[in-house]
Coordinates of C-alpha atoms in Angstrom, one line a residue:
Chain A
M1 CA 156.1 104.3 121.6
A2 CA 153.2 105.3 123.4
A3 CA 153.2 105.8 127.4
T4 CA 153.4 102.3 128.8
T5 CA 152.0 103.2 132.1
Q6 CA 148.9 104.1 130.4
P7 CA 146.1 101.7 130.1
V8 CA 145.4 101.0 126.7
P9 CA 141.4 100.2 126.7
A10 CA 141.5 98.6 123.3
P11 CA 143.8 97.9 120.0
V12 CA 143.5 100.5 117.2
E13 CA 141.9 98.4 114.9
D14 CA 139.2 97.6 116.9
T15 CA 137.8 101.5 117.5
Q16 CA 135.8 101.3 114.7
A17 CA 133.8 98.1 115.8
K18 CA 133.7 99.7 119.5
V19 CA 131.7 102.8 118.4
K20 CA 129.4 100.8 116.9
R21 CA 128.8 98.6 119.7
S22 CA 129.0 101.2 122.3
P23 CA 125.0 101.3 122.6
A24 CA 125.1 97.5 124.0
H25 CA 128.5 98.8 125.7
F26 CA 126.6 100.8 128.0
D27 CA 124.0 98.2 129.0
R28 CA 123.4 97.5 132.8
N29 CA 126.0 94.6 132.9
P30 CA 129.2 95.5 130.8
A31 CA 131.1 92.9 132.5
K32 CA 129.0 89.6 131.8
A33 CA 129.4 87.0 134.3
G34 CA 133.0 85.8 134.2
W35 CA 134.5 82.7 135.8
F36 CA 134.6 84.5 139.1
T37 CA 130.8 85.1 139.1
K38 CA 130.0 81.7 138.0
I39 CA 132.1 79.9 140.1
T40 CA 131.3 82.2 143.0
L41 CA 127.7 81.8 142.7
A42 CA 127.7 78.2 142.1
V43 CA 129.7 77.3 145.2
I44 CA 127.3 79.0 147.2
C45 CA 124.0 77.3 145.6
V46 CA 125.7 74.3 146.2
L47 CA 126.3 75.0 149.7
W48 CA 123.0 76.2 150.2
M49 CA 121.0 73.3 148.7
I50 CA 123.5 70.6 150.3
P51 CA 121.9 70.4 153.8
L52 CA 118.2 70.5 152.1
L53 CA 119.2 67.9 149.9
G54 CA 120.9 65.4 152.6
T55 CA 117.8 65.9 154.4
F56 CA 115.1 65.1 151.8
L57 CA 117.0 61.9 151.2
T58 CA 117.8 60.9 154.5
S59 CA 113.6 61.1 155.1
F60 CA 113.5 58.3 152.8
R61 CA 115.8 56.1 154.4
S62 CA 115.4 53.2 157.1
L63 CA 116.5 53.9 160.5
D64 CA 119.4 51.2 160.4
D65 CA 120.7 53.2 157.3
V66 CA 120.8 56.5 158.8
Q67 CA 122.1 55.4 162.1
S68 CA 125.1 53.5 160.1
S69 CA 126.0 56.0 157.7
G70 CA 125.6 59.3 156.3
W71 CA 123.1 60.0 153.4
W72 CA 125.7 60.5 150.7
T73 CA 126.1 56.6 150.7
L74 CA 123.1 56.7 148.3
F75 CA 125.7 57.9 145.6
T76 CA 128.8 55.7 146.6
K77 CA 126.9 52.7 147.5
P78 CA 123.9 52.5 145.1
S79 CA 123.0 48.9 146.8
S80 CA 121.2 51.2 149.4
I81 CA 118.8 52.8 147.2
A82 CA 117.0 49.6 147.1
R83 CA 116.1 50.0 150.8
L84 CA 114.8 53.4 150.2
T85 CA 111.1 53.8 151.8
L86 CA 108.1 55.6 152.5
S87 CA 107.7 54.1 156.3
N88 CA 108.9 57.2 157.9
Y89 CA 106.2 59.5 156.4
D90 CA 103.6 56.7 157.1
K91 CA 105.0 57.0 160.8
A92 CA 105.5 60.7 161.2
I93 CA 102.1 61.1 159.9
T94 CA 99.7 58.4 161.5
G95 CA 102.0 57.2 164.0
G96 CA 102.7 58.3 167.7
A97 CA 103.9 61.6 166.4
D98 CA 100.7 62.4 164.6
M99 CA 102.2 65.2 162.4
G100 CA 99.0 64.6 160.2
R101 CA 96.7 66.1 162.8
D102 CA 98.9 68.8 163.4
F103 CA 99.0 69.7 159.7
F104 CA 95.4 70.3 159.9
N105 CA 95.8 72.4 163.3
S106 CA 98.5 74.4 161.5
L107 CA 95.9 75.0 158.6
A108 CA 93.2 76.1 161.3
I109 CA 95.6 78.6 162.5
A110 CA 97.8 80.3 159.8
L111 CA 94.4 80.5 157.4
P112 CA 92.5 82.6 159.8
A113 CA 95.5 84.4 161.3
T114 CA 96.1 85.4 157.7
F115 CA 92.8 86.4 156.3
I116 CA 91.7 88.4 159.6
P117 CA 94.6 90.7 159.9
I118 CA 94.4 91.4 156.3
L119 CA 90.7 92.4 157.0
I120 CA 91.3 94.3 159.6
A121 CA 94.0 96.1 158.4
A122 CA 92.7 97.1 155.2
F123 CA 89.7 98.8 156.7
A124 CA 92.3 100.6 158.9
A125 CA 94.5 101.1 156.0
Y126 CA 91.3 102.7 153.9
A127 CA 90.2 105.0 156.7
F128 CA 94.1 106.3 157.0
T129 CA 94.1 106.7 153.0
F130 CA 90.7 108.0 152.1
M131 CA 89.0 109.2 155.2
E132 CA 89.7 112.7 156.7
F133 CA 89.7 112.4 160.7
W134 CA 90.9 114.4 163.6
G135 CA 94.2 112.7 165.0
R136 CA 94.8 110.7 161.8
D137 CA 98.7 111.1 161.4
V138 CA 99.1 111.0 165.3
L139 CA 97.3 107.6 165.3
F140 CA 99.2 106.5 162.1
L141 CA 102.3 107.3 163.2
T142 CA 101.8 105.5 166.7
I143 CA 100.9 102.2 164.8
V144 CA 104.1 102.5 162.8
S145 CA 106.1 102.9 165.9
M146 CA 104.6 99.7 167.3
L147 CA 106.1 97.9 164.5
V148 CA 109.9 97.6 166.3
V149 CA 108.1 96.5 170.0
P150 CA 109.1 93.1 170.5
N151 CA 106.0 90.4 170.7
Y152 CA 107.8 89.5 173.6
V153 CA 106.2 92.1 175.9
A154 CA 103.0 90.4 175.3
F155 CA 103.4 86.8 176.3
V156 CA 103.2 87.1 180.2
P157 CA 100.6 89.4 180.5
I158 CA 98.8 88.0 177.6
L159 CA 99.2 84.6 179.2
K160 CA 97.8 85.5 182.5
L161 CA 94.8 87.1 180.5
Y162 CA 93.9 84.1 178.6
R163 CA 94.3 81.9 181.8
T164 CA 91.3 84.2 183.5
L165 CA 89.5 84.0 180.3
G166 CA 90.3 80.2 180.0
M167 CA 91.2 80.6 176.5
N168 CA 94.9 78.9 176.6
G169 CA 95.2 76.1 174.0
T170 CA 92.6 77.4 171.6
F171 CA 93.0 78.6 168.3
A172 CA 91.2 81.7 168.7
A173 CA 93.8 82.5 171.2
V174 CA 96.6 82.1 168.7
W175 CA 94.6 84.2 166.1
L176 CA 94.0 87.1 168.1
A177 CA 97.9 87.3 169.3
H178 CA 98.7 87.1 165.7
I179 CA 96.2 89.8 164.8
G180 CA 98.0 92.2 167.2
F181 CA 101.7 91.2 166.1
G182 CA 100.9 91.3 162.4
M183 CA 98.9 94.6 162.5
S184 CA 101.4 97.2 162.4
L185 CA 103.4 96.1 159.3
A186 CA 100.2 95.3 157.7
I187 CA 98.8 98.6 158.0
Y188 CA 102.0 100.2 156.7
I189 CA 102.1 98.2 153.7
L190 CA 98.5 98.5 153.0
R191 CA 98.3 102.1 153.6
N192 CA 101.6 102.8 151.3
Y193 CA 99.9 100.7 148.5
M194 CA 96.5 102.3 149.0
A195 CA 98.1 106.0 148.7
T196 CA 99.1 105.2 145.0
L197 CA 95.7 104.6 144.1
P198 CA 93.9 107.1 141.9
K199 CA 91.9 109.2 143.9
T200 CA 89.7 110.5 141.4
V201 CA 88.3 106.9 140.8
I202 CA 87.3 106.7 144.6
E203 CA 86.1 110.5 144.7
S204 CA 83.8 109.5 141.6
A205 CA 82.4 106.6 143.1
K206 CA 81.6 109.2 146.3
I207 CA 79.7 111.3 143.7
D208 CA 77.8 108.6 142.3
G209 CA 76.2 107.6 145.7
A210 CA 78.6 104.9 146.7
S211 CA 79.0 104.5 151.0
H212 CA 82.5 103.9 152.2
Y213 CA 81.7 100.5 152.7
Q214 CA 80.7 99.9 149.2
T215 CA 83.8 101.6 148.0
F216 CA 86.2 99.8 150.3
F217 CA 84.6 96.2 149.4
K218 CA 83.6 97.1 145.5
L219 CA 86.6 99.3 144.9
V220 CA 89.7 99.5 146.9
L221 CA 89.9 95.8 148.2
P222 CA 89.9 94.6 144.4
M223 CA 92.7 97.3 143.3
S224 CA 94.6 96.3 146.1
V225 CA 95.1 92.5 144.9
P226 CA 98.7 92.8 144.5
A227 CA 99.4 94.3 148.2
L228 CA 97.1 92.1 150.0
A229 CA 98.4 89.0 147.8
S230 CA 102.1 89.7 148.9
F231 CA 101.3 90.5 152.7
A232 CA 99.0 87.1 152.6
I233 CA 102.1 85.1 151.8
F234 CA 104.2 87.0 154.1
Q235 CA 101.9 86.5 157.2
F236 CA 101.0 82.8 156.0
L237 CA 104.4 81.6 155.9
W238 CA 105.4 83.9 159.2
V239 CA 102.3 82.2 161.1
W240 CA 102.9 78.6 159.8
N241 CA 106.5 78.7 161.2
D242 CA 105.8 80.2 164.0
L243 CA 107.1 78.3 167.2
L244 CA 107.3 80.7 170.1
V245 CA 103.6 82.1 169.8
A246 CA 102.2 78.4 169.4
L247 CA 104.2 77.0 172.2
V248 CA 103.2 79.7 174.3
F249 CA 99.7 80.2 174.0
I250 CA 98.8 76.3 172.6
G251 CA 101.6 74.2 173.7
P252 CA 101.7 70.5 173.0
G253 CA 98.4 68.5 173.0
D254 CA 95.7 68.2 170.6
N255 CA 95.6 71.8 168.9
E256 CA 99.4 71.8 168.5
P257 CA 100.7 73.1 165.0
V258 CA 103.2 71.3 163.4
T259 CA 106.3 73.2 164.4
V260 CA 105.3 72.6 168.1
G261 CA 104.9 68.8 166.8
L262 CA 108.3 68.6 165.2
T263 CA 110.0 70.2 168.2
H264 CA 108.8 67.6 170.9
L265 CA 109.3 64.8 168.1
K266 CA 113.0 65.7 168.4
T267 CA 113.1 65.8 172.1
Q268 CA 110.7 62.7 173.0
L269 CA 112.1 60.4 170.1
G270 CA 115.5 61.5 170.5
Q271 CA 117.0 58.7 168.1
G272 CA 114.3 59.1 165.9
W273 CA 116.4 60.7 163.2
E274 CA 114.2 59.1 160.5
L275 CA 110.9 60.5 162.0
T276 CA 112.2 64.1 162.2
T277 CA 113.2 64.4 158.6
A278 CA 109.8 63.2 157.3
G279 CA 108.1 65.4 160.1
G280 CA 110.3 68.2 159.0
F281 CA 109.2 67.8 155.6
V282 CA 105.6 67.5 156.4
T283 CA 106.3 71.0 157.8
M284 CA 107.9 72.3 155.3
I285 CA 105.9 71.1 152.6
L286 CA 103.3 73.6 152.2
P287 CA 105.1 77.0 152.9
L288 CA 107.6 75.7 150.1
V289 CA 104.6 75.2 147.5
V290 CA 103.2 78.7 148.4
F291 CA 106.6 80.0 148.2
L292 CA 107.8 78.8 144.8
A293 CA 104.1 79.0 143.1
L294 CA 103.7 82.8 144.3
Q295 CA 107.3 83.8 144.6
R296 CA 106.6 86.8 142.6
F297 CA 103.8 88.0 144.8
F298 CA 106.3 87.8 148.0
V299 CA 109.1 89.6 146.2
R300 CA 107.1 92.3 144.8
G301 CA 105.7 93.0 148.5
L302 CA 108.8 92.7 150.1
T303 CA 110.4 95.2 147.5
A304 CA 107.5 97.6 147.8
G305 CA 107.7 97.7 151.4
A306 CA 111.3 98.5 151.7
V307 CA 113.6 99.7 148.7
K308 CA 111.9 103.1 148.5
G309 CA 113.2 103.8 152.0
Chain B
M1 CA 91.2 62.0 159.3
V2 CA 88.1 62.8 157.7
T3 CA 86.5 64.3 161.1
K4 CA 89.9 66.3 161.6
A5 CA 89.5 67.9 157.8
L6 CA 86.0 68.8 158.7
T7 CA 86.7 70.5 161.9
T8 CA 89.5 72.5 160.6
I9 CA 87.3 73.8 157.6
I10 CA 84.9 74.8 159.9
T11 CA 86.9 76.6 162.4
I12 CA 88.7 78.5 159.6
I13 CA 85.1 79.7 158.5
V14 CA 84.0 80.3 161.9
G15 CA 87.0 82.4 162.5
V16 CA 86.8 84.5 159.3
G17 CA 83.1 84.6 159.6
A18 CA 83.1 86.3 162.7
A19 CA 85.7 88.8 161.6
L20 CA 83.6 89.7 158.8
I21 CA 80.4 89.8 161.0
V22 CA 82.1 92.2 163.1
Y23 CA 82.6 94.8 160.7
W24 CA 79.2 94.5 159.2
I25 CA 77.7 95.0 162.3
L26 CA 80.0 98.3 162.8
N27 CA 78.8 99.5 159.6
K28 CA 75.3 99.0 160.4
L29 CA 75.7 100.8 163.8
A30 CA 77.2 103.8 162.0
E31 CA 74.3 103.9 159.6
L32 CA 71.6 104.3 162.4
L33 CA 73.7 107.7 163.3
P34 CA 72.2 110.8 161.7
E35 CA 74.4 111.5 158.4
R36 CA 76.7 114.3 159.8
L37 CA 77.5 112.1 162.4
E38 CA 77.7 109.0 160.8
D39 CA 80.8 110.6 158.6
R40 CA 82.8 111.9 161.8
I41 CA 82.4 108.4 163.8
K42 CA 83.1 105.8 160.6
P43 CA 86.8 106.4 160.2
Y44 CA 87.4 105.4 164.2
L45 CA 85.1 102.4 163.7
Y46 CA 87.1 101.2 160.6
I47 CA 90.1 101.6 162.7
L48 CA 88.6 100.6 166.1
P49 CA 89.7 96.7 165.6
A50 CA 93.1 97.5 164.4
F51 CA 93.7 99.9 167.0
L52 CA 92.2 97.4 169.9
G53 CA 94.5 94.3 168.7
I54 CA 97.7 96.8 168.9
V55 CA 96.3 98.3 172.1
V56 CA 95.8 94.7 173.8
Y57 CA 98.5 93.0 172.4
L58 CA 101.2 95.4 172.2
V59 CA 100.7 98.6 174.1
Y60 CA 99.1 97.3 177.3
P61 CA 101.4 94.1 177.6
A62 CA 104.5 96.9 177.2
V63 CA 103.3 98.9 179.9
L64 CA 102.5 95.9 182.4
T65 CA 105.8 94.3 181.5
V66 CA 107.8 97.6 182.6
I67 CA 106.0 97.0 185.8
N68 CA 106.2 93.7 186.0
S69 CA 110.0 93.8 185.7
F70 CA 109.9 95.6 189.0
R71 CA 107.7 92.7 190.8
G72 CA 108.7 89.5 192.2
P73 CA 108.5 86.2 190.3
I74 CA 104.8 86.0 190.6
S75 CA 104.6 89.7 190.1
Q76 CA 103.1 90.1 193.4
N77 CA 105.5 92.4 195.7
W78 CA 108.0 95.1 194.5
V79 CA 111.3 94.5 194.5
G80 CA 112.7 97.6 193.0
F81 CA 115.7 96.8 190.5
A82 CA 116.5 93.2 192.3
N83 CA 115.6 91.7 189.0
F84 CA 117.6 93.6 187.0
T85 CA 120.8 93.5 189.4
T86 CA 120.5 89.8 189.8
L87 CA 120.5 89.5 186.1
F88 CA 123.6 91.6 185.5
K89 CA 125.1 89.9 188.6
S90 CA 125.1 86.6 187.3
H91 CA 127.9 84.9 185.5
D92 CA 125.5 82.9 182.9
F93 CA 123.4 86.2 182.1
Q94 CA 126.5 87.8 181.5
Q95 CA 127.6 85.3 179.2
T96 CA 124.1 85.5 177.6
L97 CA 124.4 89.2 176.9
I98 CA 127.6 88.5 175.3
N99 CA 126.2 86.0 173.0
T100 CA 123.5 88.0 172.0
L101 CA 125.9 90.9 171.3
L102 CA 127.8 88.8 169.2
W103 CA 125.0 87.4 167.1
I104 CA 123.9 91.5 166.6
I105 CA 127.7 91.9 165.6
I106 CA 127.9 89.2 163.4
V107 CA 124.4 88.2 162.0
P108 CA 123.6 91.6 160.2
A109 CA 126.7 92.6 158.7
V110 CA 127.1 89.0 157.2
T111 CA 123.5 88.7 155.5
I112 CA 124.1 92.0 154.0
V113 CA 127.6 91.0 152.2
I114 CA 126.4 87.4 151.2
G115 CA 123.0 89.2 150.3
L116 CA 124.7 91.8 148.4
T117 CA 127.4 89.5 146.8
V118 CA 124.8 87.3 145.1
A119 CA 122.6 90.4 144.2
T120 CA 125.5 91.8 142.4
L121 CA 127.0 88.8 140.6
S122 CA 123.8 87.1 139.7
D123 CA 122.8 90.5 138.3
R124 CA 125.4 89.4 135.5
L125 CA 124.0 86.1 135.0
R126 CA 121.5 85.3 131.9
P127 CA 118.1 85.9 133.2
G128 CA 117.0 81.9 133.4
A129 CA 120.2 81.7 135.5
E130 CA 119.8 84.5 137.7
K131 CA 116.0 83.2 138.4
L132 CA 117.2 80.0 139.6
T133 CA 120.2 81.1 141.6
K134 CA 117.8 83.5 143.6
T135 CA 115.3 81.0 144.0
I136 CA 117.9 78.7 145.4
I137 CA 119.2 81.1 147.8
F138 CA 115.5 82.7 149.0
L139 CA 113.9 79.1 149.3
P140 CA 115.1 78.6 153.0
M141 CA 113.2 81.6 153.9
A142 CA 110.2 79.6 153.2
I143 CA 111.3 76.8 156.0
S144 CA 110.5 77.6 159.6
L145 CA 113.6 77.6 162.1
I146 CA 112.7 74.3 163.6
G147 CA 113.0 72.8 160.2
A148 CA 115.7 74.4 159.4
A149 CA 117.5 72.8 162.7
T150 CA 116.1 69.3 161.7
I151 CA 118.2 70.1 158.3
W152 CA 121.3 71.2 160.1
R153 CA 121.6 68.3 162.5
F154 CA 122.9 66.4 159.4
V155 CA 125.7 68.7 158.9
Y156 CA 126.9 69.1 162.7
D157 CA 126.0 65.7 163.9
A158 CA 128.9 63.5 165.9
E159 CA 128.8 60.1 166.6
P160 CA 131.4 58.5 168.8
A161 CA 135.1 58.1 167.4
G162 CA 135.5 54.7 165.3
Q163 CA 131.9 54.8 163.8
N164 CA 130.7 56.1 160.5
Q165 CA 130.2 60.0 160.7
I166 CA 126.6 60.8 159.8
G167 CA 127.1 64.4 159.8
L168 CA 128.6 66.0 156.7
L169 CA 131.5 67.7 158.8
N170 CA 132.6 65.0 160.6
A171 CA 132.3 62.9 158.0
V172 CA 134.5 65.4 155.7
G173 CA 137.0 65.0 158.9
Q174 CA 137.1 61.6 158.8
L175 CA 138.2 61.4 155.2
F176 CA 141.3 63.3 156.4
N177 CA 141.4 61.0 159.6
K178 CA 140.6 63.9 161.9
G179 CA 138.3 62.7 164.7
P180 CA 134.7 63.5 165.2
V181 CA 134.0 67.1 167.1
D182 CA 130.9 67.6 168.4
W183 CA 130.4 70.9 167.0
L184 CA 127.3 72.2 169.1
S185 CA 129.2 71.5 172.4
T186 CA 132.0 73.4 171.5
D187 CA 132.1 76.6 173.0
N188 CA 135.9 77.6 172.3
F189 CA 135.9 81.3 170.6
H190 CA 132.2 80.7 170.9
L191 CA 132.3 78.1 167.5
N192 CA 129.1 76.5 168.3
S193 CA 127.5 80.0 168.7
L194 CA 128.9 80.7 164.9
L195 CA 127.5 77.5 164.1
L196 CA 124.1 78.6 165.2
M197 CA 124.4 82.0 163.6
V198 CA 125.1 79.9 160.1
I199 CA 121.5 78.3 160.4
L200 CA 120.1 81.7 160.6
L201 CA 122.2 83.3 158.1
W202 CA 121.4 80.1 155.7
S203 CA 117.4 81.4 156.5
Q204 CA 117.9 84.8 156.2
V205 CA 120.4 85.9 153.4
G206 CA 117.5 85.4 150.7
F207 CA 115.8 88.3 152.4
S208 CA 118.7 90.6 152.0
M209 CA 119.6 89.3 148.6
V210 CA 115.7 90.3 147.0
L211 CA 116.0 93.6 148.6
L212 CA 119.4 94.5 147.8
S213 CA 119.0 93.1 144.2
A214 CA 116.0 95.2 143.7
A215 CA 117.9 98.0 144.7
V216 CA 121.1 97.4 142.7
K217 CA 118.6 97.3 139.5
G218 CA 117.2 100.4 140.4
V219 CA 120.5 102.1 140.2
P220 CA 120.2 104.5 137.5
V221 CA 122.0 103.3 134.3
D222 CA 123.2 106.7 133.3
T223 CA 125.2 106.8 136.7
L224 CA 127.0 103.8 135.9
E225 CA 127.9 105.0 132.4
A226 CA 129.0 108.4 133.8
A227 CA 131.5 106.5 135.9
R228 CA 132.6 104.3 133.0
I229 CA 133.2 107.1 130.7
D230 CA 135.8 108.4 133.4
G231 CA 137.5 105.3 133.4
A232 CA 136.1 103.8 136.9
N233 CA 136.6 100.1 137.1
E234 CA 134.0 97.4 138.2
R235 CA 135.5 97.5 141.7
Q236 CA 135.1 101.3 142.0
I237 CA 132.0 101.4 140.2
F238 CA 130.6 99.0 142.9
F239 CA 131.9 101.0 145.9
R240 CA 131.7 104.6 144.7
V241 CA 128.5 104.2 142.7
I242 CA 126.3 101.5 143.4
V243 CA 126.8 101.4 147.2
P244 CA 126.1 105.1 147.9
Q245 CA 122.9 104.7 146.1
I246 CA 121.6 101.8 147.6
R247 CA 122.8 102.9 151.2
G248 CA 118.7 103.7 152.2
T249 CA 118.3 99.8 151.4
I250 CA 121.1 98.5 153.1
V251 CA 120.3 100.3 156.2
T252 CA 116.7 99.3 156.1
V253 CA 118.0 95.5 155.5
F254 CA 120.3 96.0 158.4
I255 CA 117.9 97.2 160.9
T256 CA 115.5 94.6 160.1
V257 CA 117.8 91.7 160.4
T258 CA 119.2 93.5 163.4
I259 CA 115.7 93.3 165.2
T260 CA 115.0 89.8 164.3
V261 CA 118.2 88.7 165.7
M262 CA 118.1 90.4 168.9
K263 CA 114.9 88.5 169.3
I264 CA 116.3 85.3 168.3
F265 CA 114.8 82.4 169.9
D266 CA 113.8 79.0 167.9
V267 CA 117.6 78.3 166.5
V268 CA 119.1 78.3 169.8
Y269 CA 116.1 76.7 171.7
V270 CA 115.8 73.7 169.3
N271 CA 119.3 73.0 168.6
T272 CA 120.8 73.5 172.4
N273 CA 118.3 75.3 174.6
G274 CA 121.2 77.6 175.3
G275 CA 123.6 74.8 176.9
F276 CA 127.1 74.7 175.9
N277 CA 127.2 78.9 176.5
T278 CA 124.8 79.6 173.3
N279 CA 122.2 81.1 175.5
V280 CA 120.7 84.2 173.8
L281 CA 118.2 86.9 175.5
G282 CA 115.3 85.3 173.6
N283 CA 115.9 81.5 174.7
Q284 CA 116.5 83.1 178.5
F285 CA 113.3 84.6 178.4
Y286 CA 111.4 81.8 177.0
N287 CA 113.2 79.7 180.1
E288 CA 112.3 82.2 182.6
I289 CA 108.8 81.9 181.6
S290 CA 108.2 78.2 181.1
T291 CA 111.2 76.5 183.3
N292 CA 111.9 78.9 186.1
L293 CA 108.4 80.6 186.4
N294 CA 110.1 84.0 186.9
Y295 CA 107.7 86.4 185.6
G296 CA 109.6 89.4 187.5
A297 CA 113.0 88.2 185.5
A298 CA 111.3 87.3 182.4
S299 CA 110.0 90.9 182.3
A300 CA 113.1 92.6 183.0
I301 CA 114.6 90.8 180.2
V302 CA 112.2 91.9 177.5
V303 CA 112.4 95.8 179.2
I304 CA 116.2 95.2 178.3
L305 CA 115.3 94.3 174.8
M306 CA 113.0 97.1 174.5
I307 CA 115.5 99.4 175.6
A308 CA 117.9 98.3 172.6
V309 CA 115.3 98.0 170.4
A310 CA 114.5 102.1 171.3
P311 CA 116.9 103.8 169.1
L312 CA 116.0 101.6 166.3
M313 CA 112.6 102.2 166.8
W314 CA 113.3 106.0 166.9
Y315 CA 115.1 105.6 163.5
Q316 CA 112.4 103.9 161.7
V317 CA 109.6 106.6 163.1
R318 CA 111.9 109.5 162.1
H319 CA 112.6 107.9 158.7
F320 CA 109.0 107.3 157.7
K321 CA 108.5 111.0 158.7
S322 CA 110.7 112.1 156.3
E323 CA 109.4 109.9 153.5
E324 CA 105.9 111.3 154.3
A325 CA 107.6 115.1 154.0
A326 CA 109.2 114.1 150.6

């Protein structure tokens, strides 16, 4: 009776119910996850996790097992489960690879290289947000434009500079480099955040006789904690996971961080698979914990910085 | 281990303490000045360390790099454009450029497609399931690319034919009686480069997903309602209503990932060190300063990189200005 080509949304008897449901019908996701959605996401998630799971299991297997069979044999031949061992970790951390030492070095590099840039950037962001001075906008624009200058420009000139100063291989050499490299982004993010703080609060502090120094430490810093936290996580992960800067300015040796340690664990002990997996997890454990514990701040920081634009 | 732990703590305290003391001193110095002068000088003192950092580590090296790109291997004599012409004439470097270009063409686009897919689809799950999905995709971002290389070795590994394969891909091949393929040394159709890109994708898709997901959730509901009332189907709504409204975020993610990819180094360095025709600019740069000790060529490569990045930089600054104006 009705024109067959016209799509009929719902049987007539349903109309009444549909009208009632309409507010819910218009929520964000009228199309709740169907089969297609669920399967696609499940496949992607499994693909994403398999490599990590395989490496994790491998890190507990003996050298013989690793070389003679894939990690999935743990599931197909349960007998090999009995041979799982912690000895890879033992060797990787305390043995010749000395990843335990590297772990402390990474801490000594990453913590100051996270804290110092934030302090410096926060001071600058404060000045750019709450102080009036000649050339403010030009200076700020210069900083923002440095965001995309590849830090590769720095390696050769700074390497030479460090050589003259005898700074190569020191922690300070890497701290300073990360301060320079991370500064533009840090100022950009923190200034954007500080610009959203209520100006009246800062002005009334001024009227009450607070100096800029006091306002900064007692008022603006505590109010900026969300932005500081998210940038801190970002910078910490970046520095901890960095290979190039550490390779160029510190290199292999007593001060090497975990990334450098893992690199020459891979090249020196080419066959030592069981050590590279354990070593790999020594490099990953802290960033993973930080990430999982503070994911909320990290996501908030990322989105605050970019989504608006 | 205990002494190491102690020296680590001391190092951290010294580093952080030094930074705090610098500002304390700067502030005290400013307070010594007469009040009117103090107010004028203080802002500059507050931005001074930040500016010093940027000038010493980015501006000054950038200028020096441009100069050095016209000088010889140890930057002593002028050679004109010789560094550039030698590079561009070299077959290896041409391949390096092509490979880098492939990375730039493929990785940002695929990152956005997968990121947007996960962002849109997971938006339809129950909150718990959505969070889990996102965490799984996002997790590799916390792992260094050298760690990722260790992980993916167990996917790409090849053992001699006849032996048990311990790499996942070849083990699957073995199930179907296919001989082992040495994936990372197979450069037919740039297969090995593509496989290296997969590692970077694995690590970076989470970033794009998080940003795009926030943007998708920010699309005003009434625009979706209006489209639905007008009879648009889900696909039309996605392409004609959602995508245009999150274009800004897509561009931001695209630019960020493109810059990352232009500078890509770790993935290639630890997996193949540029062998088997997988070389990229970043890795070649490292080879020039570490193995070849040719600072002229290294500087020339960075200049090429800077020229490639310049349009993005222009866009970013302009973008920032328009945001300020709004």
